[in-house]
CSV table of C-alpha atoms in Angstrom, one decimal:
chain,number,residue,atom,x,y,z
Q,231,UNK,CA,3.3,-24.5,-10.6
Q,232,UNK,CA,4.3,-20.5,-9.7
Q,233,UNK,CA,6.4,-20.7,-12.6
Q,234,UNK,CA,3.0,-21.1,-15.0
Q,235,UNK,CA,1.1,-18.8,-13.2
Q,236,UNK,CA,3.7,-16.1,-13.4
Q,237,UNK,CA,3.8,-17.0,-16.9
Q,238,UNK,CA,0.5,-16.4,-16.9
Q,239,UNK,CA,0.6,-13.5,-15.1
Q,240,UNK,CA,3.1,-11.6,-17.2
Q,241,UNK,CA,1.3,-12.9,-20.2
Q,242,UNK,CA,-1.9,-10.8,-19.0
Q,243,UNK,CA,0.5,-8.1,-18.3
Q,244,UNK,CA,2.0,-7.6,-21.5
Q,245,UNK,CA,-1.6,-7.9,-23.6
Q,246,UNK,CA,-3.4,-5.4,-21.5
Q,247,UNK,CA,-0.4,-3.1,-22.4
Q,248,UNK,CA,-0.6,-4.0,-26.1
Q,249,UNK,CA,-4.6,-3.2,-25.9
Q,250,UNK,CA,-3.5,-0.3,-23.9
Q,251,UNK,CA,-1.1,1.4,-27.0
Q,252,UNK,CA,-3.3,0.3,-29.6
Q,253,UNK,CA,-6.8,1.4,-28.1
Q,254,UNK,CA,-4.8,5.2,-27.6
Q,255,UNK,CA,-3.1,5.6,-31.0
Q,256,UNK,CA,-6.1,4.1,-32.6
Q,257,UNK,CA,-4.0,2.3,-35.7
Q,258,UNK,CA,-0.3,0.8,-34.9
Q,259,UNK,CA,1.9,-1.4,-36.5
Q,260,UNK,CA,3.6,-4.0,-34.4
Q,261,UNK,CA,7.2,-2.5,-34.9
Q,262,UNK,CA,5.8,1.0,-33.1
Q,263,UNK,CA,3.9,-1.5,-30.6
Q,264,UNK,CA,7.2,-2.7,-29.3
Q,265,UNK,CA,9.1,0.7,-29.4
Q,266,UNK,CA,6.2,1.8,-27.0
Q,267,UNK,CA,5.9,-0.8,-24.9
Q,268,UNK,CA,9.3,-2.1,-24.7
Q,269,UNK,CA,8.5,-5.7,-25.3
Q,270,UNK,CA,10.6,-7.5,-27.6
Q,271,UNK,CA,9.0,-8.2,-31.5
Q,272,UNK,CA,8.2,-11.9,-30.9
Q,273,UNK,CA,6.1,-11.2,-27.5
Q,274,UNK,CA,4.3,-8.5,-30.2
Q,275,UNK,CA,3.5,-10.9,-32.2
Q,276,UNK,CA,2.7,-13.9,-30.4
Q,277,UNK,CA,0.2,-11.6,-28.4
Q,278,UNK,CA,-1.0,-10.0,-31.9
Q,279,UNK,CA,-1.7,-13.3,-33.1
Q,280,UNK,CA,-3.4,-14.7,-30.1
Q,281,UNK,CA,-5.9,-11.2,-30.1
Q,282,UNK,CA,-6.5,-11.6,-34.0
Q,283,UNK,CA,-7.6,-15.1,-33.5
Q,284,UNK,CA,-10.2,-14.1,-31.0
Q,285,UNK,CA,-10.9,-10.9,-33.0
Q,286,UNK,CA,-10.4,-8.3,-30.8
Q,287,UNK,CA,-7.9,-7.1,-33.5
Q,288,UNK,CA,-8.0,-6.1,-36.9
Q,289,UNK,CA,-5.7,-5.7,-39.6
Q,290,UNK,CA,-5.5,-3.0,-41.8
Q,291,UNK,CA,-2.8,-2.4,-44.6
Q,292,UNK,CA,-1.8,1.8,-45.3
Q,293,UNK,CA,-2.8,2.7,-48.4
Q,294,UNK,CA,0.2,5.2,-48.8
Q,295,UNK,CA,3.5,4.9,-47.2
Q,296,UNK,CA,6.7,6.8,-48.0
Q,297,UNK,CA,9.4,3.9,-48.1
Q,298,UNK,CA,9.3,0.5,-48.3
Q,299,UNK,CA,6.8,-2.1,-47.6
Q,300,UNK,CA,3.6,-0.7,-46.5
Q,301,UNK,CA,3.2,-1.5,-43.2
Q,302,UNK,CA,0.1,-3.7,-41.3
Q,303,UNK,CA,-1.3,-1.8,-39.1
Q,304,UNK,CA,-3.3,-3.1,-35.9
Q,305,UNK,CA,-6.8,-1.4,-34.5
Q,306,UNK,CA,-9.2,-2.7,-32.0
Q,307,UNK,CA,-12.5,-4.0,-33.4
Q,308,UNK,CA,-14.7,-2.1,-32.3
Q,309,UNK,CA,-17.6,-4.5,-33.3
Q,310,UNK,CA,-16.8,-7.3,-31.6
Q,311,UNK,CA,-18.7,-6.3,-29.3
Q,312,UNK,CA,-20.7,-3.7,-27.5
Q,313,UNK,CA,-20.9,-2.3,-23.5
Q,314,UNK,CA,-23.9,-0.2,-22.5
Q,315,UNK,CA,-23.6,3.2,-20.2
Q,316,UNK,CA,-26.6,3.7,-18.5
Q,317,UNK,CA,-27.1,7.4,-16.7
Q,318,UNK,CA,-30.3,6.3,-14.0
Q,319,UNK,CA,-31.7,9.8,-12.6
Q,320,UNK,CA,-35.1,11.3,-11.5
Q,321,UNK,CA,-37.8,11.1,-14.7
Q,322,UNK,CA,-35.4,9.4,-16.9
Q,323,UNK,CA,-32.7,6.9,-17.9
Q,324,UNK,CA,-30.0,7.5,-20.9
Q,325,UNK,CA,-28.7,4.8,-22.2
Q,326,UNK,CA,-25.7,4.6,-24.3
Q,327,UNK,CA,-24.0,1.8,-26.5
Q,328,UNK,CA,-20.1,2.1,-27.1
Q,329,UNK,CA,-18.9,-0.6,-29.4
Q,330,UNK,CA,-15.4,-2.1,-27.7
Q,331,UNK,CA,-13.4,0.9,-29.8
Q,332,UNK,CA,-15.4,3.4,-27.7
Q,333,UNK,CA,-17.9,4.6,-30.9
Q,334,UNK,CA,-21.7,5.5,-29.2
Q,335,UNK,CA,-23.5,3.8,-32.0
Q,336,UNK,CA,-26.7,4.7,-30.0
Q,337,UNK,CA,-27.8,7.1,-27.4
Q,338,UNK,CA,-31.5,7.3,-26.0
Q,339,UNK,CA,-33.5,9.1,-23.0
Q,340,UNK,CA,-36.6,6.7,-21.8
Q,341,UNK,CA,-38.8,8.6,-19.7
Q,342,UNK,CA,-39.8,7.1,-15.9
Q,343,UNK,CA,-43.2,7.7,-15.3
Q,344,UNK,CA,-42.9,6.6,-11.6
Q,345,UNK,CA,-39.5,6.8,-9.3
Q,346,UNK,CA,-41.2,3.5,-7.6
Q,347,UNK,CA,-37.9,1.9,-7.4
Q,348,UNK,CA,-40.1,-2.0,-8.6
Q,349,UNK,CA,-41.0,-0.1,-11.8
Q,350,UNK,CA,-37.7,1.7,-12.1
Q,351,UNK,CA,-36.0,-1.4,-12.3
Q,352,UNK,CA,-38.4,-3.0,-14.6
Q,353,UNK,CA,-38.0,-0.4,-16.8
Q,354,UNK,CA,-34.2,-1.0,-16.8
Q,355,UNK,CA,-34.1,-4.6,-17.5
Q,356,UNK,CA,-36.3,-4.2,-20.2
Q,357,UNK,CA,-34.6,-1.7,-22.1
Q,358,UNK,CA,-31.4,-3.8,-21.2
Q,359,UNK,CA,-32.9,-7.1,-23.1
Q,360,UNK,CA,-33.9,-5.1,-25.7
Q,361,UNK,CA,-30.7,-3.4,-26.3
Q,362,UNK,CA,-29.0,-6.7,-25.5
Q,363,UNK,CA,-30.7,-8.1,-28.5
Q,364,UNK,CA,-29.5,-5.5,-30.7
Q,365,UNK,CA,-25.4,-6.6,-30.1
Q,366,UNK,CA,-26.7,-10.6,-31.1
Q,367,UNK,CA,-24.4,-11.1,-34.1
Q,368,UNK,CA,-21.1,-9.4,-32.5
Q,369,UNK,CA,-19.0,-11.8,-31.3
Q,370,UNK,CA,-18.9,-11.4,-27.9
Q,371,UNK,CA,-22.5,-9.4,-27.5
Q,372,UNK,CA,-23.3,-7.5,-24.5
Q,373,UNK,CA,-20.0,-7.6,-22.7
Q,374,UNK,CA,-20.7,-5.0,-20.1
Q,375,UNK,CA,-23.7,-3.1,-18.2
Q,376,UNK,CA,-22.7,0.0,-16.3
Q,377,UNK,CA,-25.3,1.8,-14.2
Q,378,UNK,CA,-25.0,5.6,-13.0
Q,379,UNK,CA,-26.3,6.2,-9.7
Q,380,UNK,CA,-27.5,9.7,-8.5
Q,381,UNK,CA,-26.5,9.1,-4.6
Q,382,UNK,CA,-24.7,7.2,-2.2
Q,383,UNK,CA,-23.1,3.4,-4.0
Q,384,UNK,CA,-20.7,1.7,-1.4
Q,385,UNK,CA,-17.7,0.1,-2.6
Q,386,UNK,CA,-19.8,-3.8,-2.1
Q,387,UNK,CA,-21.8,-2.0,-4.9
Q,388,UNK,CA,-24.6,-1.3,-2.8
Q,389,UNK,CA,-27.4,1.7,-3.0
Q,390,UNK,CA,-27.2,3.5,0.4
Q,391,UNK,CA,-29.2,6.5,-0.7
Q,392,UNK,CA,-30.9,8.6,-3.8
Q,393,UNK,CA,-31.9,11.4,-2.3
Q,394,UNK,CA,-33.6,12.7,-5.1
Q,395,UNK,CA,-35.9,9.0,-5.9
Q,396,UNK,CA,-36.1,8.8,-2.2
Q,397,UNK,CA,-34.2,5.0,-2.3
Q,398,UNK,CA,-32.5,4.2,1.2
Q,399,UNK,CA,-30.6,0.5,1.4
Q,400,UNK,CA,-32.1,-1.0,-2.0
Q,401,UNK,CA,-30.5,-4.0,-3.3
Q,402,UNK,CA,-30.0,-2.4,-7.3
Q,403,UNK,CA,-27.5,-4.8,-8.2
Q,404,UNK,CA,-28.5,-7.9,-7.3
Q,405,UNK,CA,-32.7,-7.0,-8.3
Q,406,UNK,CA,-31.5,-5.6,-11.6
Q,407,UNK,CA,-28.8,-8.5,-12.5
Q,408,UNK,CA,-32.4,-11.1,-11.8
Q,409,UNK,CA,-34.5,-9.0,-13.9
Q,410,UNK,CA,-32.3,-8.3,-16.8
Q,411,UNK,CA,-30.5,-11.7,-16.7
Q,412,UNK,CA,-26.7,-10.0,-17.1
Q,413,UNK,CA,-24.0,-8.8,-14.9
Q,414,UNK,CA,-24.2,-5.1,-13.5
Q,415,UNK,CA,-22.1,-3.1,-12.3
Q,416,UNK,CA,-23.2,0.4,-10.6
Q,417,UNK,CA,-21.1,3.4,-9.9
Q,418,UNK,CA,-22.0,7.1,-8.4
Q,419,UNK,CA,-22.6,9.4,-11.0
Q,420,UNK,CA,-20.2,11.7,-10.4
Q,421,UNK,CA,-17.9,9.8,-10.5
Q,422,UNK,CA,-18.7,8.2,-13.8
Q,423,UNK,CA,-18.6,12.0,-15.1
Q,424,UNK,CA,-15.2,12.9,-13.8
Q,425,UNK,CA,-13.7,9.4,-15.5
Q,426,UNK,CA,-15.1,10.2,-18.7
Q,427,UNK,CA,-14.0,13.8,-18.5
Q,428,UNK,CA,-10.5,12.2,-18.0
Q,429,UNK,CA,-10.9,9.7,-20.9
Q,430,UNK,CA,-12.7,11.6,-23.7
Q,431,UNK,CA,-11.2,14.7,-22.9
Q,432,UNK,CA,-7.8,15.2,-20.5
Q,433,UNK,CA,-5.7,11.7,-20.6
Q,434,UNK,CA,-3.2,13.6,-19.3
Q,435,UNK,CA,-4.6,14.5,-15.8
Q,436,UNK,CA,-3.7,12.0,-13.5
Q,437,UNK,CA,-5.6,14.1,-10.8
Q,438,UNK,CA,-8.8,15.1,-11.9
Q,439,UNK,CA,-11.9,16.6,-10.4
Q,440,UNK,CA,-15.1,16.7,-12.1
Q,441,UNK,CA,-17.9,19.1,-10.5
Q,442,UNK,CA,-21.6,18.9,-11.7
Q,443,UNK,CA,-23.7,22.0,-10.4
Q,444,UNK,CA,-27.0,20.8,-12.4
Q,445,UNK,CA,-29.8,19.1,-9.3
Q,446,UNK,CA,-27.4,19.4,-6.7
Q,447,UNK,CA,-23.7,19.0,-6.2
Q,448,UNK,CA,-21.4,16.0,-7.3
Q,449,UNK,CA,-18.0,15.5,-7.2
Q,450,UNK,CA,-15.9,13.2,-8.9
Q,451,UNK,CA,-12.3,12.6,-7.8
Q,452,UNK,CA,-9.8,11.0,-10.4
Q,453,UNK,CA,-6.4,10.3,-7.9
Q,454,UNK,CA,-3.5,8.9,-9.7
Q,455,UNK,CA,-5.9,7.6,-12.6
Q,456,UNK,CA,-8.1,6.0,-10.1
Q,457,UNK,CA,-11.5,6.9,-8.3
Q,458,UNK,CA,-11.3,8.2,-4.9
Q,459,UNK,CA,-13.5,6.7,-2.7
Q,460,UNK,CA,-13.2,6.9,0.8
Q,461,UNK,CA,-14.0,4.0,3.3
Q,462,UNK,CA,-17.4,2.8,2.6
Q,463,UNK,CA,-17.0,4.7,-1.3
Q,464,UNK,CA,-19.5,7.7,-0.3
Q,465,UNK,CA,-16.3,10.2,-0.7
Q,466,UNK,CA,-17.0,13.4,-2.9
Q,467,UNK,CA,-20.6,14.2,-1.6
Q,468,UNK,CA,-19.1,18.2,-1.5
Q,469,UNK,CA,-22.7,19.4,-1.8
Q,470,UNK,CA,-23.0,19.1,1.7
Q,471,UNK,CA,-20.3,20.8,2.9
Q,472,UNK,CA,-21.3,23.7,4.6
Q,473,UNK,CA,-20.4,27.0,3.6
Q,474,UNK,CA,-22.7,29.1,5.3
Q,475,UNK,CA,-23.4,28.4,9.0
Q,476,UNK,CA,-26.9,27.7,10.1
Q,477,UNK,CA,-28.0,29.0,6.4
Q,478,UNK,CA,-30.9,27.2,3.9
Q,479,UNK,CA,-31.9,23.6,5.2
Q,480,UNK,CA,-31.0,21.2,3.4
Q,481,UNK,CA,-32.5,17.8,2.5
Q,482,UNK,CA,-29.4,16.1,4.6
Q,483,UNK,CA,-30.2,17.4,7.5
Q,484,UNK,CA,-28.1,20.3,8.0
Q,485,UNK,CA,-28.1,24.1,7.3
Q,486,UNK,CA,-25.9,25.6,4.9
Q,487,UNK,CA,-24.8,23.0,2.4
Q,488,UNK,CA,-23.2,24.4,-0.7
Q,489,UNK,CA,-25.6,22.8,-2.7
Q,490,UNK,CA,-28.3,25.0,-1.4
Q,491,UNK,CA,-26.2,28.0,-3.1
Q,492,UNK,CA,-24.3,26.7,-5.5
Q,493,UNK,CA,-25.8,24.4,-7.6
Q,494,UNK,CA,-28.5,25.5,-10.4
Q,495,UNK,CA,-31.6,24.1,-8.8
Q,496,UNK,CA,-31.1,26.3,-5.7
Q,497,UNK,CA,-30.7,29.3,-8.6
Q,498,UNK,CA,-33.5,27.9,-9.8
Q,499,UNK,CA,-35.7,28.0,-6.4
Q,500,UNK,CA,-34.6,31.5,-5.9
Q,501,UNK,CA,-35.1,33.0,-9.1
Q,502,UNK,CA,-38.7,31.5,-8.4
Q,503,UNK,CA,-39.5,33.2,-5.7
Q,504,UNK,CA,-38.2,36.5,-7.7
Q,505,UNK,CA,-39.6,36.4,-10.7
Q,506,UNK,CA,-42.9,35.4,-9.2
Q,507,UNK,CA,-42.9,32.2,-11.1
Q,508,UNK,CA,-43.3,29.1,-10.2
Q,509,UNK,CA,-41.3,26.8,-12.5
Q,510,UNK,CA,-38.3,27.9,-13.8
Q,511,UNK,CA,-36.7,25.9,-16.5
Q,512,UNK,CA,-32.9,25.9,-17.5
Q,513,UNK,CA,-33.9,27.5,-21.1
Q,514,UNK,CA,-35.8,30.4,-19.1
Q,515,UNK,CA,-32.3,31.5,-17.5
Q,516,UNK,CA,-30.2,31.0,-20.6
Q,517,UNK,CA,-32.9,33.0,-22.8
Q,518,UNK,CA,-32.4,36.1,-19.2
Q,519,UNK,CA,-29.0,35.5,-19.5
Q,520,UNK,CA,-28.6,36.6,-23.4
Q,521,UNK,CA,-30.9,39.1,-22.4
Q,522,UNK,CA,-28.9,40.7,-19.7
Q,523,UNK,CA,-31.7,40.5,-17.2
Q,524,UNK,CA,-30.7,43.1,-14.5
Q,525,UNK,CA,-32.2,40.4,-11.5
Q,526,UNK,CA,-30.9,37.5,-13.0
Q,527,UNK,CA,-27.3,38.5,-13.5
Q,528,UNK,CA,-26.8,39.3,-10.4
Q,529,UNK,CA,-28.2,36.0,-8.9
Q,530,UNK,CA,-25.8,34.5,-11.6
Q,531,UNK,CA,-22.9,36.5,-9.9
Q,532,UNK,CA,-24.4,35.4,-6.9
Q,533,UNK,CA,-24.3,32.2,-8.1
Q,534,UNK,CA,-20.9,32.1,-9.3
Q,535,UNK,CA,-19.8,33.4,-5.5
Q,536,UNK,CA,-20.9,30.2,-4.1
Q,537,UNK,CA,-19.8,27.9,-6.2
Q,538,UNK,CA,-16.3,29.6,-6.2
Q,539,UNK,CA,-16.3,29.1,-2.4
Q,540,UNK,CA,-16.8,25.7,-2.2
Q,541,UNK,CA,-14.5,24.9,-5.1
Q,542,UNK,CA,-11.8,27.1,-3.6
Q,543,UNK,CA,-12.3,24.5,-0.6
Q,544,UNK,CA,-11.9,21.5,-3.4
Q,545,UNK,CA,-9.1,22.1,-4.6
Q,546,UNK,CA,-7.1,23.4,-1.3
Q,547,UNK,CA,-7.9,19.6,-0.5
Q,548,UNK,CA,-7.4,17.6,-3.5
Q,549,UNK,CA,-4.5,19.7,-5.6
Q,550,UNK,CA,-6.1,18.6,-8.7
Q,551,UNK,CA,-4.3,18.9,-12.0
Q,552,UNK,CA,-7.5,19.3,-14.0
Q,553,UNK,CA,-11.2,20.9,-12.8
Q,554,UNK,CA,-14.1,20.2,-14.7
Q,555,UNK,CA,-17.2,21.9,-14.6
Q,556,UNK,CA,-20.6,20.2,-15.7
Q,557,UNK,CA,-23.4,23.3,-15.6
Q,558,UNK,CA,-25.0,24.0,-19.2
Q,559,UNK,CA,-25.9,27.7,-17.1
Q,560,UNK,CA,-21.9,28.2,-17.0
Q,561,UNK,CA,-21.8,27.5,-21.2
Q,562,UNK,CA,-24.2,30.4,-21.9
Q,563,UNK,CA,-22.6,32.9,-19.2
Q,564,UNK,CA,-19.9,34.9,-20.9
Q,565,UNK,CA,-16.7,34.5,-19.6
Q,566,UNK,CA,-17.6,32.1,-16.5
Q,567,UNK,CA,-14.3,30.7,-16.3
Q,568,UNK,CA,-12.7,34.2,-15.7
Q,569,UNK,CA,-15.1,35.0,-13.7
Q,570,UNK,CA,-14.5,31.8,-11.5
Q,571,UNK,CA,-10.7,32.0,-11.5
Q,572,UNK,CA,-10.9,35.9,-10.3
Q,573,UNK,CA,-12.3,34.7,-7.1
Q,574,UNK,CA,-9.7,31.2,-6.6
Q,575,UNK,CA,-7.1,34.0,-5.7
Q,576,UNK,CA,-5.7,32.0,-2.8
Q,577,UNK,CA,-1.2,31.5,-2.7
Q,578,UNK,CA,-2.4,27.8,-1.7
Q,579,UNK,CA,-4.8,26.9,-3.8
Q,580,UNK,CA,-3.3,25.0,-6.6
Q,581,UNK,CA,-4.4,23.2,-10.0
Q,582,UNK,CA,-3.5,23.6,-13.5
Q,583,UNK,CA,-6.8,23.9,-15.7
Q,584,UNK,CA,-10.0,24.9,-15.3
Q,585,UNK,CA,-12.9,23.7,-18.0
Q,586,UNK,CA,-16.2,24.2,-18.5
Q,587,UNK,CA,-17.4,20.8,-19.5
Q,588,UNK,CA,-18.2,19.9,-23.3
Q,589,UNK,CA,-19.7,16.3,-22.4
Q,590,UNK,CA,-22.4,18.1,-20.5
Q,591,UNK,CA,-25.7,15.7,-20.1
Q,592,UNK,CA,-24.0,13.0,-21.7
Q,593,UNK,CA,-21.2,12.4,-19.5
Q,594,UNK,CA,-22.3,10.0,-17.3
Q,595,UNK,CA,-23.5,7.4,-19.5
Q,596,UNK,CA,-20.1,7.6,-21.6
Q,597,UNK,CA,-18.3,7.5,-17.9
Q,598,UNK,CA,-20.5,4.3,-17.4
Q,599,UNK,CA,-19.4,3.1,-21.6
Q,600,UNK,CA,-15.7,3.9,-20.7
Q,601,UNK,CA,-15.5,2.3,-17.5
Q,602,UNK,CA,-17.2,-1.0,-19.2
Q,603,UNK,CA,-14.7,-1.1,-22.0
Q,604,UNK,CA,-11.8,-0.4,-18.9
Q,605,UNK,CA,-13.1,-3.5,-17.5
Q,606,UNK,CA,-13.4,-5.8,-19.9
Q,607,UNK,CA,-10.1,-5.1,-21.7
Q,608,UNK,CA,-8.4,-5.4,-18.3
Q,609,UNK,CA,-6.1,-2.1,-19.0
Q,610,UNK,CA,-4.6,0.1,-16.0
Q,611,UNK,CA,-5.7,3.3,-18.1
Q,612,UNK,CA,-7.9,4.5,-21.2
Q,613,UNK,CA,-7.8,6.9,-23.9
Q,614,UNK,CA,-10.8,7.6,-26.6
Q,615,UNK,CA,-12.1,10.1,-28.8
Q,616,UNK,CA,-15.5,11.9,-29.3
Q,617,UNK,CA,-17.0,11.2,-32.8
């Protein structure tokens, strides 16, 4: 009996390799497959067999090749079936459909008109069903449903806390997998971000983070190719780390937190109060910004202060390889990075790379897509490419 489920075992071993080498290099023949891999020719081929027949695989013959027989090359197909990414935050929902080769074959906003969290998740299931419908003829339909959530998720997959829809202890998973009829699974936002940073754009960090400085702070870890979560999963909530003693409340409870510096809301609320007007939009301080607005570059440079602090603090704790930054304010402000990396000056304080983020809005719901394909192939590690 251990004999066949080792058999077993090391059959599901060897696949979710093979899915691994072909899903990176996109097209492979099986000779390449087993250079890579190491496995011998015949396990190749049993295994491409076995994933043709259940058409997870296609076949594709080169057109032009130097010498010899053309070779037959092996892709995933992609339209087998579909996962959906879905980014939940205050006022709207994104929702994003990957087919199984990681193409976003559609991406839509649906405005909330209420963050009552019974409408919210009405809202969700119907969109789901209705998208659901839309992946009918694929072979395997739906396969996956990955929901972003702004706040607190435990690692049991429960909501602690939204701060920003005012949630505390809601059940999302179970309510949303009634209403929409299909498994869910939810994830904090950040740290959907920070995997999709790592899968569309640096496979090579093994030790990522992801910072987003757009309604608050959120920080996504990426350890060894994994998530780092902490006991209960509420690690990375860096916003609230406190950077100046007894400074702005905050809606946590304390005084202080970066987020209440750092993030572009707080600019935001400050730049309010300056200008003498009372909403400020993002467009407003891009359009000052390519204006050289005396006031408002030096709350940028203000801005850029703070967020430097608490990232210096980041990666003196983490030693990441790769930092991302998600803040469409950093994209318009010339030479942010430089600006930034002036002020990480520390002997200590280590990493590699430091990016300004080219996913921006989007990442989270291809986090959520990438994560969904992840799962359902059963691979240790994934690699895609934007269209």
């Amino acid at each position: 009996m251990a004999a066949t489920g080792d058999a077993a075992y090391i059959k599901q071993i060897n696949r979710s390799l093979i899915l691994q080498k072909i899903i990176e290099k996109k097209m492979i023949s099986r000779a390449d497959l087993s250079k890579l891999t190491d496995l011998t020719r015949a396990t190749i081929s049993v295994q491409a067999a076995d994933l043709l027949e259940k058409e997870l695989v296609v076949e594709t013959q080169l057109e032009h090749h130097s010498v010899g027989r053309r070779p037959i090359m092996l892709s995933i197909n992609g339209q087998a079936g579909f996962v959906l990414g879905i980014d939940l935050d205050l006022g709207a929902m994104t929702f994003a459909l990957s087919d199984l080769a990681g193409k976003v074959v559609r991406l839509e906003t649906i405005p909330l008109q209420s963050d009552s969290y019974e409408e919210v998740v009405k809202t969700a299931a119907k969109n789901i069903r209705r998208i659901q419908s839309y992946c009918e003829e694929s072979r395997y339909g739906l396969v996956s449903v990955v929901v972003g959530v702004h706040g607190l998720v435990t690692l049991e997959e429960h909501v602690h806390f939204v701060p920003r829809l005012g949630w505390t202890d809601v059940s999302l998973k179970t309510d949303l997998e009634e209403a929409a009829g299909l498994p869910i699974t939810l994830e904090n936002n950040a740290n959907l971000c920070s995997f999709a940073e790592r899968v569309y754009a640096h496979p090579e960090a093994k030790n990522l983070l992801g910072a987003s400085f757009s309604s608050g702070i959120g920080l996504g870890m990426m350890m060894n190719e994994d998530f780092f979560k902490g006991e209960n999963g509420f690690a990375g909530e860096a916003g609230h780390m406190i950077v100046v003693p007894n400074g702005r409340p905050c809606s946590c409870g304390n005084k202080g937190c970066w987020e209440q510096y750092g993030s572009e809301s707080a600019l935001f609320r400050e730049l309010s109060v300056k200008k003498k007007q009372e909403t400020i939009t993002r467009a407003d301080v891009i359009d000052w910004i390519q204006a050289r607005d005396e006031t408002v570059m030096e709350m940028m440079d203000e801005f850029l202060f703070y967020l430097s602090v608490g990232l210096n603090n980041m990666i003196n704790l983490y030693n990441p390889n790769v930092v991302v930054l998600n803040s469409e304010l950093l994209r318009f402000y010339p030479e942010a990075i430089k600006r930034i990396e002036a002020q990480l000056v520390s002997d200590i304080s280590h990493y590699r790379e430091l990016h300004i983020s080219k996913l921006g809005k989007q990442a989270c719901s291809l986090g959520a897509c990438a994560l969904g394909i992840k799962q359902f192939f059963h691979i240790s590690t994934l690699q895609l490419e934007m269209d």
